């Protein structure tokens, strides 16, 4: 089901689509694999703090991540493991951050989903939901002021995150500035334990697109084919000057909110509904149906993903933790340090 | 039978809901789920329609509580983490804070602020924001350290006619216990307490660092040093009298907080004692805080970020050598 | 032009409409008169601080104010003089507040538009735009919890105020709770000097109604008849359990943003457009056309308004200013006062 | 010819726009209108496309500046009034503030904060929020009092690689003047200045109360009392060294601010001097602030709300009688 406010050009399975689909599928496998591993490490007590996984949301996330080119900007959210990988975040960053290694992008100063590479335009999120929308918008404003062309930015938000003032202000600003921003709203039916009906009252969150004056699409987030088509379309529209694009993807979170949460409050029937499908299984079947891969090929890909994760994990585990005695307790990058506070 | 700090918070809310039909609880995941820390567990079931899940809208959560309070309700807003109150900042400091002074009508809301660090919680789930809110007029700032205070101060917060920010410390939730909850008590917000009497030096603290202070005091006792430990309990208003009384006995002051160093509780306490108790002091008043950076994620960095028991003991030894 | 998402029942000129129209018109005259006076006092240096008037917005404001019954809640904004009067705010409150009198509702502690009577359900606004939406929503939640029925709340916001996160959070919450909240968005084309195209990108702000899942109406804010019809409808719908109602009213601010601002940046053509009409002139003509009043009657009403204002002003001017030595410098209403800070 | 404080702010922005193509200004009504206080007058015309009106979205204004800074820009965000920064609080303290520490990448944004009271401005257009932001790690807090500092510190703010909050005082906009703007200067953020040398007592202040302190000093001079007045210029970092040096000469400290009393600049300064300069003090260090209520609207109340020249002089006389 592709349901946009303005009809997109027909998205027939174009040349290269198979390649893209397969590539996206492999990133999904890798994301699921590394997350399964992180979950296991967390349960084994090897990961400090929370553990927020993207199970069931790989198709949506990868579809956006894979459409971005180097030079584009990506502001991923909690469950964007797959998109991060597709956009180029190394597996090392994920594991180093979850394991708090000094070698990681935050040097152990921040954890789990808060990693990023600002210089390479992967923006680290802060926990406060919605805050990244205006940051990505500002980066795009800057590119335009600098005379750049042919760039887009993408970021995502959950059904719950749409209730934040930050989200509203940031997205409205992007609309006013007509920025090439692709916003994915991943409606996984819950914000932590809070169901949609306690979060918003509209029929479909895509109903908000018209109120911002942007193009909007509503899609089945469990079908990689649809995700890729819509994301391709939205990214292309954004890149071509049609302003912000809002993609609302429906799916179901396939775990609890985090590894400490069993999600027992979730409606059992949801998992039997079409959007309750596991996007990896759906894509797997599709690949086989299309004859783009057979079972043993998929099996091999899975194995490769496992091996990649194991390999990186082995190396990362041997890397050093941050050493408090060597820590530079200074939040300023300029020369201005307060001697009374840095002691 | 014993009761944890977390259970005390739940029990206080249950008691308030039971005894006052105008009390209700509003916050993310407080109903069915019972709250991210389970501090409202079962309350939605026991008090139907009075424990409500909110959208992720801290500004509106606080705003709605203000409106409800004007209608005679006694709302309890739970921030999922105190850190997220940053998004409700304007409603707290500008709307609720000044309400009484501007209009002559009071605004009795309670905002529960799960605060402070835990290993691995990182920059956005660890903050101690009591000093930020204490700077603004009209807000009462409670920082209970003990199970008993978690219980009685929360009940008092709900009863008080002003907006109260209740900074409960997450590290203490399941780590401190009491035999049972107090049955008979009188309200005492704004009063500090001598938690441990001593002769040689006064340590003023609150929240989690109260325990670090007590541990340091125990260590120093073996060396023959007798430390008096004052628990502030409420950081606005501050009970200057009790502090000065203690300093009058010991002649030395060290104030300790897990919050950031610039301009917080410790600066306020030291400045008050320096002004009002200058002649009582036999050595420079000192303070200890966490480092002036975001709270780091890695447990080792986190431990080094805040005042440790060892560092406290060392500081005290230095002060008494002075 | 009545343009609602769900068609309202036809609003023929019903029994009593003439009475209501006339009454509304008189409030409009009174509002304009007292504001003209306040403007003059301001120019004479007798009003400290800013001076924000509602010229051109009286029809919209009065229409909502007059539909509310005692017991309803009203959270007026900057330019809601007419609605305040219609809902029952005494002229005394306005003048006492503008003149900073000790006798006023804020005792001189706050000024101009920040007055209110919380106990009588006229809520004072804080300056931070959007902040009152959730406050009114919360009051309505409280009423419902207390078992009250048959009440509504109304509040308003400007085109500029819709860009605040507060507005979004508050209105979304009201929608989730399905509260009887009537929200008027007064689109006067500018927020201070900032035109609509730098504020939002949708076609009409009523396009946001569907995204909140509420009923929405777009109307000509210069036509009192339309304003009354739409407001009556929306207030009735809210009262009858149909949830929040969003009224978007178009008009033009007939002064600068405040008395210090000449509004010279405003598009000159706007004033010649239909929404640039002065709602008081429009209503005046309508009254005469309908034969509900003749020129001399209107003249008499104007005179009465002037006399009322002069009378109250005379009395208020003789009232005392706050005395600093008597001021209770205490922001707490409970017994908890910090002796170190209250000194 | 003379230059006002406000003109200095405009001139600094014009210079920055002229010399650095990465500078731009974003805020409500800053373009055609030239800003609510006209501090960006004509800049939109002179620098097309680089002075942009924002929606009423303080959170997104700051957020977008953070993003732009990551792309190499040097954004200047104008808050229409510092008070409205409450709505951008989260982006300022949690996003910009910790950026460098968390990521190793700096976030060079400047937020202009028109601050402080004027008669009739009331609770929401008068606030002094420097102490609130100074509490958070990673933010540099400037509080210029003079025309020269308004100019050079703003240029430095834009040049600095960290987020800078620039608290310009509205009361000074058109009330203080200089002959001309400095042509040659070296950057000096973080350094206080002895504004008026003296022998008998040190007054530490900044912003508008610097002038009240100077006026009190002039009054006391007639009584033979010689006051040294230190202008902090930057309240984070605080130049403790200069303060201690002054107190070493005078033996007495009074710190004065228009901000609220609980835990602000004055608490921080007094606490530092009490700890590091205890033996330098011949009397208890004291502080003066505005009252702990919202800033009242009525001009008479407003005057009584903040430290007056008379009250400062009186306090100093009392201190020296001690
Ligand atoms: C402003 C803010 N308030 C509260 C939280 C705590 N919190 C973290 S995740 C979460 C639920 C998010 O739900 P949703 O946006 O639907 O994303 P999902 O977890 O379903 O992917 C909450 C409430 C937060 N991160 N930010
Ligand atoms: C959060 C916030 N930011 C900035 C301001 C300053 N301000 C006061 S009125 C105004 C313009 C309001 O425009 P609009 O909402 O369209 O209402 P109008 O004045 O046109 O009635 C601004 C920017 C404010 N009051 N609140
Ligand atoms: Mg969700
Ligand atoms: Mg407007």
Coordinates of N, CA and C in Angstrom, one line a residue, chain D residues 243-312:
Chain D
X243 N 40.0 38.3 41.1 CA 39.2 38.6 42.3 C 40.1 38.4 43.6
X244 N 40.8 37.3 43.7 CA 41.6 37.1 44.9 C 42.6 38.1 45.0
X245 N 43.2 38.5 43.9 CA 44.2 39.5 43.9 C 43.7 40.8 44.5
X246 N 42.5 41.2 44.1 CA 41.9 42.4 44.6 C 41.5 42.3 46.1
X247 N 41.0 41.1 46.5 CA 40.6 40.9 47.9 C 41.9 40.9 48.8
X248 N 43.0 40.4 48.2 CA 44.2 40.4 48.9 C 44.6 41.9 49.3
X249 N 44.3 42.8 48.4 CA 44.6 44.2 48.7 C 43.6 44.9 49.6
X250 N 42.4 44.5 49.5 CA 41.4 45.2 50.3 C 40.9 44.5 51.6
X251 N 40.9 43.2 51.6 CA 40.5 42.4 52.7 C 39.0 42.3 52.9
X252 N 38.2 42.8 52.0 CA 36.8 42.8 52.1 C 36.1 42.5 50.7
X253 N 35.1 41.7 50.7 CA 34.4 41.3 49.4 C 32.9 41.5 49.5
X254 N 32.4 42.2 48.5 CA 31.0 42.2 48.3 C 30.7 41.9 46.8
X255 N 29.9 40.9 46.6 CA 29.6 40.6 45.2 C 28.1 40.9 44.9
X256 N 27.9 41.6 43.8 CA 26.6 42.1 43.5 C 26.1 41.7 42.1
X257 N 24.8 41.2 42.0 CA 24.3 40.8 40.8 C 22.8 41.2 40.7
X258 N 22.3 41.4 39.6 CA 20.8 41.7 39.4 C 20.1 40.3 39.4
X259 N 20.8 39.2 39.3 CA 20.1 37.9 39.2 C 19.5 37.5 40.6
X260 N 18.7 36.4 40.5 CA 18.1 35.9 41.7 C 19.2 35.4 42.7
X261 N 18.8 35.4 44.0 CA 19.8 35.1 45.0 C 20.3 33.6 45.2
X262 N 19.4 32.7 44.9 CA 19.8 31.3 45.2 C 20.8 30.7 44.2
X263 N 22.0 30.5 44.7 CA 23.0 29.8 43.9 C 23.5 30.4 42.6
X264 N 23.5 31.7 42.5 CA 24.0 32.3 41.3 C 25.4 32.8 41.3
X265 N 25.7 33.7 40.5 CA 27.1 34.3 40.4 C 27.6 34.7 41.7
X266 N 26.8 35.3 42.5 CA 27.3 35.9 43.8 C 27.6 34.7 44.8
X267 N 26.8 33.7 44.7 CA 27.2 32.5 45.6 C 28.5 31.9 45.1
X268 N 28.6 31.8 43.8 CA 29.8 31.2 43.3 C 31.1 32.0 43.7
X269 N 31.0 33.3 43.5 CA 32.1 34.1 43.8 C 32.5 34.1 45.3
X270 N 31.4 34.3 46.1 CA 31.7 34.3 47.5 C 32.3 32.9 48.0
X271 N 31.7 31.8 47.4 CA 32.2 30.5 47.8 C 33.7 30.3 47.4
X272 N 34.0 30.8 46.2 CA 35.4 30.7 45.8 C 36.3 31.5 46.7
X273 N 36.0 32.7 47.0 CA 36.8 33.5 47.8 C 36.9 33.0 49.2
X274 N 35.8 32.5 49.7 CA 35.8 31.9 51.1 C 36.7 30.7 51.1
X275 N 36.7 29.9 50.1 CA 37.6 28.7 50.1 C 39.1 29.0 49.8
X276 N 39.3 29.8 48.8 CA 40.7 30.0 48.3 C 41.3 31.3 49.0
X277 N 40.5 32.2 49.5 CA 41.0 33.4 50.0 C 40.6 33.7 51.4
X278 N 40.3 32.6 52.1 CA 39.8 32.8 53.5 C 40.7 33.7 54.3
X279 N 42.0 33.4 54.3 CA 43.0 34.2 55.1 C 43.1 35.6 54.6
X280 N 42.6 35.9 53.4 CA 42.7 37.3 52.9 C 41.6 38.2 53.5
X281 N 40.6 37.6 54.0 CA 39.4 38.3 54.4 C 39.4 38.9 55.8
X282 N 39.2 40.1 55.9 CA 39.1 40.8 57.2 C 37.7 40.9 57.7
X283 N 36.7 40.6 56.9 CA 35.3 40.6 57.3 C 34.6 39.5 56.5
X284 N 33.4 39.1 56.9 CA 32.6 38.1 56.2 C 32.4 38.6 54.7
X285 N 32.6 37.7 53.8 CA 32.3 38.1 52.4 C 30.8 38.2 52.2
X286 N 30.3 39.2 51.5 CA 28.9 39.4 51.4 C 28.4 39.4 50.0
X287 N 27.1 39.3 49.8 CA 26.6 39.4 48.4 C 25.2 40.1 48.4
X288 N 24.9 40.7 47.3 CA 23.6 41.3 47.1 C 23.0 40.8 45.8
X289 N 21.7 40.6 45.8 CA 21.0 40.1 44.6 C 19.6 40.8 44.6
X290 N 18.9 40.5 43.5 CA 17.5 40.9 43.5 C 16.7 40.0 44.4
X291 N 15.5 40.3 44.6 CA 14.7 39.6 45.5 C 14.3 38.2 44.9
X292 N 13.9 37.3 45.8 CA 13.6 35.9 45.3 C 12.1 35.8 44.8
X293 N 11.7 36.7 43.9 CA 10.4 36.6 43.4 C 10.6 36.9 41.9
X294 N 9.5 36.7 41.1 CA 9.5 37.2 39.7 C 9.8 38.7 39.7
X295 N 10.4 39.2 38.6 CA 10.7 40.6 38.5 C 9.4 41.4 38.3
X296 N 9.0 42.3 39.3 CA 7.7 42.9 39.2 C 7.6 43.9 38.1
X297 N 6.4 44.1 37.6 CA 6.1 45.0 36.5 C 6.2 46.5 36.9
X298 N 5.5 46.9 38.0 CA 5.5 48.3 38.3 C 6.9 48.9 38.6
X299 N 7.2 50.0 37.9 CA 8.5 50.6 38.0 C 9.0 50.8 39.5
X300 N 8.1 51.1 40.4 CA 8.5 51.3 41.8 C 8.9 50.0 42.4
X301 N 8.1 49.0 42.2 CA 8.4 47.7 42.7 C 9.7 47.1 42.1
X302 N 9.8 47.4 40.8 CA 11.0 46.9 40.1 C 12.3 47.5 40.7
X303 N 12.2 48.8 41.0 CA 13.4 49.4 41.6 C 13.7 48.8 43.0
X304 N 12.6 48.5 43.7 CA 12.8 47.9 45.0 C 13.2 46.5 45.0
X305 N 13.1 45.9 43.8 CA 13.3 44.4 43.7 C 14.8 44.1 43.5
X306 N 15.6 45.1 43.0 CA 17.0 44.9 42.8 C 17.9 45.8 43.7
X307 N 19.1 45.4 43.8 CA 20.0 46.2 44.6 C 20.1 47.6 44.1
X308 N 19.9 48.6 45.0 CA 20.0 50.0 44.6 C 21.3 50.5 45.0
X309 N 21.6 51.7 44.5 CA 22.9 52.3 44.8 C 22.9 52.6 46.3
X310 N 21.8 53.1 46.8 CA 21.8 53.4 48.3 C 22.0 52.1 49.1
X311 N 21.4 51.1 48.7 CA 21.5 49.8 49.5 C 22.9 49.3 49.4
X312 N 23.5 49.5 48.3 CA 24.9 49.0 48.1 C 25.8 49.8 49.1

